[in-house]
PDB file of C-alpha atoms in Angstrom:
ATOM      1  CA  MET A   1     -77.363  43.284 -12.448  1.00 92.00           C
ATOM      2  CA  LYS A   2     -78.534  39.942 -13.770  1.00 97.00           C
ATOM      3  CA  ARG A   3     -75.628  37.790 -14.994  1.00 98.00           C
ATOM      4  CA  LEU A   4     -75.861  34.723 -17.227  1.00 98.00           C
ATOM      5  CA  VAL A   5     -73.227  32.190 -18.270  1.00 98.00           C
ATOM      6  CA  ILE A   6     -74.046  30.314 -21.487  1.00 98.00           C
ATOM      7  CA  LEU A   7     -72.548  26.823 -21.844  1.00 98.00           C
ATOM      8  CA  PRO A   8     -73.202  25.104 -25.188  1.00 96.00           C
ATOM      9  CA  THR A   9     -72.883  21.336 -24.822  1.00 96.00           C
ATOM     10  CA  TYR A  10     -72.600  18.254 -26.976  1.00 96.00           C
ATOM     11  CA  ASN A  11     -71.314  15.135 -25.214  1.00 96.00           C
ATOM     12  CA  GLU A  12     -69.907  16.987 -22.204  1.00 96.00           C
ATOM     13  CA  ALA A  13     -71.134  14.565 -19.488  1.00 96.00           C
ATOM     14  CA  LYS A  14     -67.609  13.999 -18.175  1.00 95.00           C
ATOM     15  CA  ASN A  15     -66.944  17.748 -17.632  1.00 94.00           C
ATOM     16  CA  ILE A  16     -70.281  19.458 -17.140  1.00 97.00           C
ATOM     17  CA  VAL A  17     -70.833  18.811 -13.410  1.00 97.00           C
ATOM     18  CA  LYS A  18     -67.344  20.029 -12.510  1.00 97.00           C
ATOM     19  CA  THR A  19     -67.753  23.109 -14.733  1.00 96.00           C
ATOM     20  CA  ILE A  20     -71.130  24.011 -13.208  1.00 97.00           C
ATOM     21  CA  ASP A  21     -69.913  23.371  -9.656  1.00 97.00           C
ATOM     22  CA  MET A  22     -66.943  25.681 -10.234  1.00 97.00           C
ATOM     23  CA  LEU A  23     -69.247  28.404 -11.574  1.00 97.00           C
ATOM     24  CA  LEU A  24     -71.731  28.046  -8.716  1.00 96.00           C
ATOM     25  CA  ALA A  25     -68.871  28.232  -6.181  1.00 96.00           C
ATOM     26  CA  LEU A  26     -67.833  31.685  -7.416  1.00 96.00           C
ATOM     27  CA  ASP A  27     -68.450  34.605  -5.105  1.00 93.00           C
ATOM     28  CA  ILE A  28     -70.872  36.351  -7.472  1.00 96.00           C
ATOM     29  CA  SER A  29     -74.534  35.998  -8.289  1.00 95.00           C
ATOM     30  CA  LEU A  30     -75.057  34.380 -11.688  1.00 96.00           C
ATOM     31  CA  ASP A  31     -77.371  32.066 -13.556  1.00 97.00           C
ATOM     32  CA  ILE A  32     -76.338  29.313 -15.944  1.00 98.00           C
ATOM     33  CA  LEU A  33     -77.892  28.311 -19.247  1.00 98.00           C
ATOM     34  CA  ILE A  34     -76.972  24.981 -20.803  1.00 98.00           C
ATOM     35  CA  VAL A  35     -77.735  24.847 -24.542  1.00 98.00           C
ATOM     36  CA  ASP A  36     -77.541  21.121 -25.252  1.00 97.00           C
ATOM     37  CA  ASP A  37     -77.777  19.702 -28.769  1.00 96.00           C
ATOM     38  CA  SER A  38     -79.399  16.405 -27.686  1.00 96.00           C
ATOM     39  CA  SER A  39     -76.096  14.940 -26.533  1.00 97.00           C
ATOM     40  CA  PRO A  40     -76.035  11.154 -27.026  1.00 97.00           C
ATOM     41  CA  ASP A  41     -74.108  10.861 -23.734  1.00 97.00           C
ATOM     42  CA  GLY A  42     -77.047  12.396 -21.822  1.00 96.00           C
ATOM     43  CA  THR A  43     -75.393  15.704 -20.855  1.00 97.00           C
ATOM     44  CA  GLY A  44     -78.705  17.595 -20.661  1.00 96.00           C
ATOM     45  CA  ASP A  45     -80.414  14.897 -18.584  1.00 96.00           C
ATOM     46  CA  LEU A  46     -77.410  14.724 -16.248  1.00 97.00           C
ATOM     47  CA  VAL A  47     -77.622  18.473 -15.613  1.00 97.00           C
ATOM     48  CA  ARG A  48     -81.395  18.323 -15.065  1.00 95.00           C
ATOM     49  CA  SER A  49     -81.094  15.474 -12.546  1.00 95.00           C
ATOM     50  CA  HIS A  50     -78.086  16.918 -10.737  1.00 94.00           C
ATOM     51  CA  TYR A  51     -79.246  20.526 -10.385  1.00 94.00           C
ATOM     52  CA  GLN A  52     -83.061  20.371 -10.668  1.00 82.00           C
ATOM     53  CA  ASP A  53     -84.155  24.009 -10.947  1.00 76.00           C
ATOM     54  CA  SER A  54     -80.898  25.868 -10.216  1.00 77.00           C
ATOM     55  CA  VAL A  55     -79.523  25.583 -13.764  1.00 96.00           C
ATOM     56  CA  ASN A  56     -81.500  26.287 -16.933  1.00 97.00           C
ATOM     57  CA  VAL A  57     -81.284  23.593 -19.616  1.00 97.00           C
ATOM     58  CA  GLU A  58     -82.533  24.123 -23.156  1.00 97.00           C
ATOM     59  CA  THR A  59     -82.294  21.056 -25.377  1.00 97.00           C
ATOM     60  CA  ARG A  60     -82.250  21.533 -29.121  1.00 96.00           C
ATOM     61  CA  PRO A  61     -83.443  18.580 -31.218  1.00 95.00           C
ATOM     62  CA  THR A  62     -80.279  18.088 -33.273  1.00 93.00           C
ATOM     63  CA  LYS A  63     -76.587  18.975 -33.304  1.00 92.00           C
ATOM     64  CA  ASP A  64     -76.791  22.453 -34.761  1.00 88.00           C
ATOM     65  CA  GLY A  65     -73.305  23.733 -34.050  1.00 87.00           C
ATOM     66  CA  LEU A  66     -71.509  25.957 -31.598  1.00 85.00           C
ATOM     67  CA  GLY A  67     -72.231  29.257 -33.348  1.00 86.00           C
ATOM     68  CA  SER A  68     -75.958  28.688 -33.476  1.00 90.00           C
ATOM     69  CA  ALA A  69     -75.901  27.546 -29.815  1.00 94.00           C
ATOM     70  CA  TYR A  70     -74.458  30.930 -28.844  1.00 92.00           C
ATOM     71  CA  VAL A  71     -77.057  32.738 -30.954  1.00 93.00           C
ATOM     72  CA  PHE A  72     -79.773  30.663 -29.243  1.00 96.00           C
ATOM     73  CA  GLY A  73     -78.271  31.555 -25.847  1.00 97.00           C
ATOM     74  CA  PHE A  74     -78.051  35.265 -26.685  1.00 96.00           C
ATOM     75  CA  ASN A  75     -81.710  35.331 -27.715  1.00 96.00           C
ATOM     76  CA  TRP A  76     -82.673  33.448 -24.537  1.00 97.00           C
ATOM     77  CA  ALA A  77     -80.640  35.863 -22.388  1.00 97.00           C
ATOM     78  CA  LEU A  78     -82.186  38.949 -23.948  1.00 97.00           C
ATOM     79  CA  LYS A  79     -85.702  37.469 -23.698  1.00 97.00           C
ATOM     80  CA  HIS A  80     -85.098  36.878 -19.969  1.00 97.00           C
ATOM     81  CA  ASN A  81     -83.693  40.389 -19.406  1.00 97.00           C
ATOM     82  CA  TYR A  82     -80.111  39.577 -18.445  1.00 97.00           C
ATOM     83  CA  ASP A  83     -77.784  42.567 -18.208  1.00 98.00           C
ATOM     84  CA  LEU A  84     -74.447  40.757 -18.584  1.00 98.00           C
ATOM     85  CA  ILE A  85     -73.908  37.619 -20.666  1.00 98.00           C
ATOM     86  CA  LEU A  86     -70.818  35.436 -20.753  1.00 98.00           C
ATOM     87  CA  GLN A  87     -70.155  32.618 -23.206  1.00 96.00           C
ATOM     88  CA  MET A  88     -67.685  29.853 -22.477  1.00 94.00           C
ATOM     89  CA  ASP A  89     -66.897  26.243 -23.305  1.00 90.00           C
ATOM     90  CA  ALA A  90     -68.138  23.507 -20.994  1.00 92.00           C
ATOM     91  CA  ASP A  91     -64.976  21.385 -21.287  1.00 86.00           C
ATOM     92  CA  LEU A  92     -62.913  23.415 -18.767  1.00 86.00           C
ATOM     93  CA  SER A  93     -60.735  24.883 -21.524  1.00 80.00           C
ATOM     94  CA  HIS A  94     -61.910  28.267 -20.189  1.00 86.00           C
ATOM     95  CA  ASP A  95     -61.120  28.839 -16.519  1.00 88.00           C
ATOM     96  CA  PRO A  96     -64.293  29.573 -14.510  1.00 94.00           C
ATOM     97  CA  LYS A  97     -62.154  31.528 -12.019  1.00 93.00           C
ATOM     98  CA  GLU A  98     -61.856  34.274 -14.679  1.00 92.00           C
ATOM     99  CA  VAL A  99     -65.639  34.782 -14.879  1.00 96.00           C
ATOM    100  CA  PRO A 100     -65.970  37.346 -12.032  1.00 97.00           C
ATOM    101  CA  HIS A 101     -63.096  39.395 -13.469  1.00 96.00           C
ATOM    102  CA  MET A 102     -64.627  39.351 -16.953  1.00 95.00           C
ATOM    103  CA  PHE A 103     -68.017  40.451 -15.590  1.00 97.00           C
ATOM    104  CA  ALA A 104     -66.319  43.219 -13.573  1.00 97.00           C
ATOM    105  CA  LEU A 105     -64.545  44.516 -16.691  1.00 95.00           C
ATOM    106  CA  LEU A 106     -67.942  45.026 -18.335  1.00 97.00           C
ATOM    107  CA  SER A 107     -68.531  48.023 -16.040  1.00 96.00           C
ATOM    108  CA  GLU A 108     -66.314  50.034 -18.404  1.00 95.00           C
ATOM    109  CA  ASN A 109     -66.393  47.922 -21.599  1.00 94.00           C
ATOM    110  CA  ASP A 110     -69.029  46.582 -23.963  1.00 93.00           C
ATOM    111  CA  LEU A 111     -67.232  43.329 -24.758  1.00 89.00           C
ATOM    112  CA  ILE A 112     -64.507  41.366 -23.003  1.00 89.00           C
ATOM    113  CA  ILE A 113     -62.551  38.688 -24.867  1.00 84.00           C
ATOM    114  CA  GLY A 114     -60.701  35.985 -22.965  1.00 82.00           C
ATOM    115  CA  SER A 115     -57.901  35.586 -25.491  1.00 68.00           C
ATOM    116  CA  ARG A 116     -55.728  32.516 -25.934  1.00 60.00           C
ATOM    117  CA  TYR A 117     -52.881  34.668 -27.260  1.00 58.00           C
ATOM    118  CA  HIS A 118     -52.790  37.872 -25.182  1.00 53.00           C
ATOM    119  CA  GLY A 119     -49.752  37.956 -22.916  1.00 56.00           C
ATOM    120  CA  GLY A 120     -48.392  34.682 -24.279  1.00 53.00           C
ATOM    121  CA  LEU A 121     -49.879  31.426 -25.444  1.00 52.00           C
ATOM    122  CA  ARG A 122     -52.658  29.907 -23.297  1.00 54.00           C
ATOM    123  CA  VAL A 123     -53.821  26.838 -25.176  1.00 52.00           C
ATOM    124  CA  ILE A 124     -53.924  23.409 -23.566  1.00 54.00           C
ATOM    125  CA  ASN A 125     -54.283  19.998 -25.245  1.00 57.00           C
ATOM    126  CA  TRP A 126     -54.285  21.236 -28.835  1.00 56.00           C
ATOM    127  CA  PRO A 127     -52.293  19.515 -31.567  1.00 67.00           C
ATOM    128  CA  VAL A 128     -49.463  21.755 -32.795  1.00 70.00           C
ATOM    129  CA  ARG A 129     -50.988  21.922 -36.289  1.00 72.00           C
ATOM    130  CA  ARG A 130     -54.298  23.250 -34.929  1.00 62.00           C
ATOM    131  CA  LEU A 131     -52.457  25.797 -32.804  1.00 64.00           C
ATOM    132  CA  TYR A 132     -50.488  27.103 -35.797  1.00 67.00           C
ATOM    133  CA  ILE A 133     -53.583  27.302 -37.996  1.00 70.00           C
ATOM    134  CA  SER A 134     -55.512  29.185 -35.313  1.00 67.00           C
ATOM    135  CA  TYR A 135     -52.676  31.555 -34.482  1.00 69.00           C
ATOM    136  CA  PHE A 136     -51.823  32.432 -38.080  1.00 73.00           C
ATOM    137  CA  ALA A 137     -55.490  32.694 -39.115  1.00 73.00           C
ATOM    138  CA  ASN A 138     -55.987  35.261 -36.368  1.00 62.00           C
ATOM    139  CA  LEU A 139     -52.811  37.101 -37.408  1.00 73.00           C
ATOM    140  CA  TYR A 140     -53.986  37.168 -41.033  1.00 73.00           C
ATOM    141  CA  ALA A 141     -57.456  38.402 -40.022  1.00 69.00           C
ATOM    142  CA  ARG A 142     -55.902  41.189 -37.934  1.00 69.00           C
ATOM    143  CA  LEU A 143     -53.714  42.311 -40.841  1.00 76.00           C
ATOM    144  CA  ILE A 144     -56.557  42.235 -43.377  1.00 78.00           C
ATOM    145  CA  THR A 145     -59.225  43.898 -41.222  1.00 74.00           C
ATOM    146  CA  GLY A 146     -57.032  46.205 -39.170  1.00 75.00           C
ATOM    147  CA  VAL A 147     -58.837  45.046 -36.029  1.00 68.00           C
ATOM    148  CA  PRO A 148     -56.377  45.115 -33.108  1.00 69.00           C
ATOM    149  CA  ILE A 149     -57.920  42.080 -31.366  1.00 65.00           C
ATOM    150  CA  LYS A 150     -55.427  39.214 -31.098  1.00 65.00           C
ATOM    151  CA  ASP A 151     -57.976  36.395 -30.866  1.00 64.00           C
ATOM    152  CA  LEU A 152     -60.893  37.096 -33.186  1.00 65.00           C
ATOM    153  CA  THR A 153     -62.137  33.505 -32.870  1.00 65.00           C
ATOM    154  CA  ALA A 154     -62.105  33.283 -29.054  1.00 68.00           C
ATOM    155  CA  GLY A 155     -65.087  31.511 -27.498  1.00 76.00           C
ATOM    156  CA  PHE A 156     -64.622  33.009 -24.027  1.00 88.00           C
ATOM    157  CA  LYS A 157     -66.425  36.360 -24.187  1.00 91.00           C
ATOM    158  CA  ALA A 158     -68.521  38.570 -21.941  1.00 95.00           C
ATOM    159  CA  TRP A 159     -71.081  40.993 -23.348  1.00 94.00           C
ATOM    160  CA  LYS A 160     -73.316  43.777 -22.116  1.00 97.00           C
ATOM    161  CA  SER A 161     -76.892  43.103 -23.197  1.00 96.00           C
ATOM    162  CA  ASP A 162     -76.986  46.611 -24.714  1.00 95.00           C
ATOM    163  CA  THR A 163     -74.148  45.569 -27.020  1.00 92.00           C
ATOM    164  CA  LEU A 164     -75.947  42.410 -28.110  1.00 92.00           C
ATOM    165  CA  HIS A 165     -79.055  44.488 -28.861  1.00 91.00           C
ATOM    166  CA  LEU A 166     -76.953  46.461 -31.368  1.00 90.00           C
ATOM    167  CA  ILE A 167     -75.707  43.380 -33.226  1.00 86.00           C
ATOM    168  CA  ASN A 168     -77.828  41.499 -35.724  1.00 83.00           C
ATOM    169  CA  PHE A 169     -76.444  38.138 -34.606  1.00 75.00           C
ATOM    170  CA  ASN A 170     -79.557  36.358 -35.900  1.00 77.00           C
ATOM    171  CA  ALA A 171     -78.407  37.136 -39.453  1.00 76.00           C
ATOM    172  CA  VAL A 172     -75.153  35.177 -39.044  1.00 62.00           C
ATOM    173  CA  SER A 173     -74.764  32.450 -41.626  1.00 52.00           C
ATOM    174  CA  TYR A 174     -75.066  29.129 -39.784  1.00 49.00           C
ATOM    175  CA  THR A 175     -73.734  27.314 -42.835  1.00 47.00           C
ATOM    176  CA  HIS A 176     -70.523  29.324 -42.565  1.00 44.00           C
ATOM    177  CA  LEU A 177     -70.326  28.675 -38.827  1.00 43.00           C
ATOM    178  CA  ARG A 178     -70.818  24.930 -39.267  1.00 44.00           C
ATOM    179  CA  ALA A 179     -68.142  24.810 -41.985  1.00 42.00           C
ATOM    180  CA  HIS A 180     -65.713  26.666 -39.692  1.00 43.00           C
ATOM    181  CA  GLU A 181     -66.465  24.338 -36.762  1.00 42.00           C
ATOM    182  CA  THR A 182     -65.954  21.254 -38.899  1.00 38.00           C
ATOM    183  CA  GLU A 183     -62.658  22.651 -40.145  1.00 37.00           C
ATOM    184  CA  ALA A 184     -61.542  23.344 -36.562  1.00 39.00           C
ATOM    185  CA  ASP A 185     -62.519  19.833 -35.490  1.00 37.00           C
ATOM    186  CA  LEU A 186     -60.339  18.344 -38.246  1.00 35.00           C
ATOM    187  CA  VAL A 187     -57.137  20.198 -37.395  1.00 32.00           C
TER     188      VAL A 187
END
């Protein structure tokens, strides 16, 4: 099984080396893809110089947003025939120690969501207002859609490639994603 961890980055120079080192120290075989939006702080160059060929770095010419970075990473993963794909933030808000467990759960599931709300609140360094907006937006979405997932907007997810092949993620509206990201950044 080929495993890939996708890390979208924009100005993550202070966290990226620690995040990658923690991932590479795990007791599983995995590859890492950095999708960098031409970070002014040199995140992509730092990764290239620190890891040479052991970590893949794709630099996009402009800041295109988190959602489109994941779509880029999914396409890259499928093109390179990865079986299991995990998306996570590069700022250590998602614990790399959970990665092996999430990959293992894919043996019997198509998608694994690392929720911030399952089994209690697991959000660090968020302003209270942002926490309330996120929590109640997810509650509202669950009530409206009937979907039993507690954290529909989680960014810590693991996918089987077969599942991604079934989703037309290329048709996602980037304008909508950018508007959502800007809104989240303001709260």
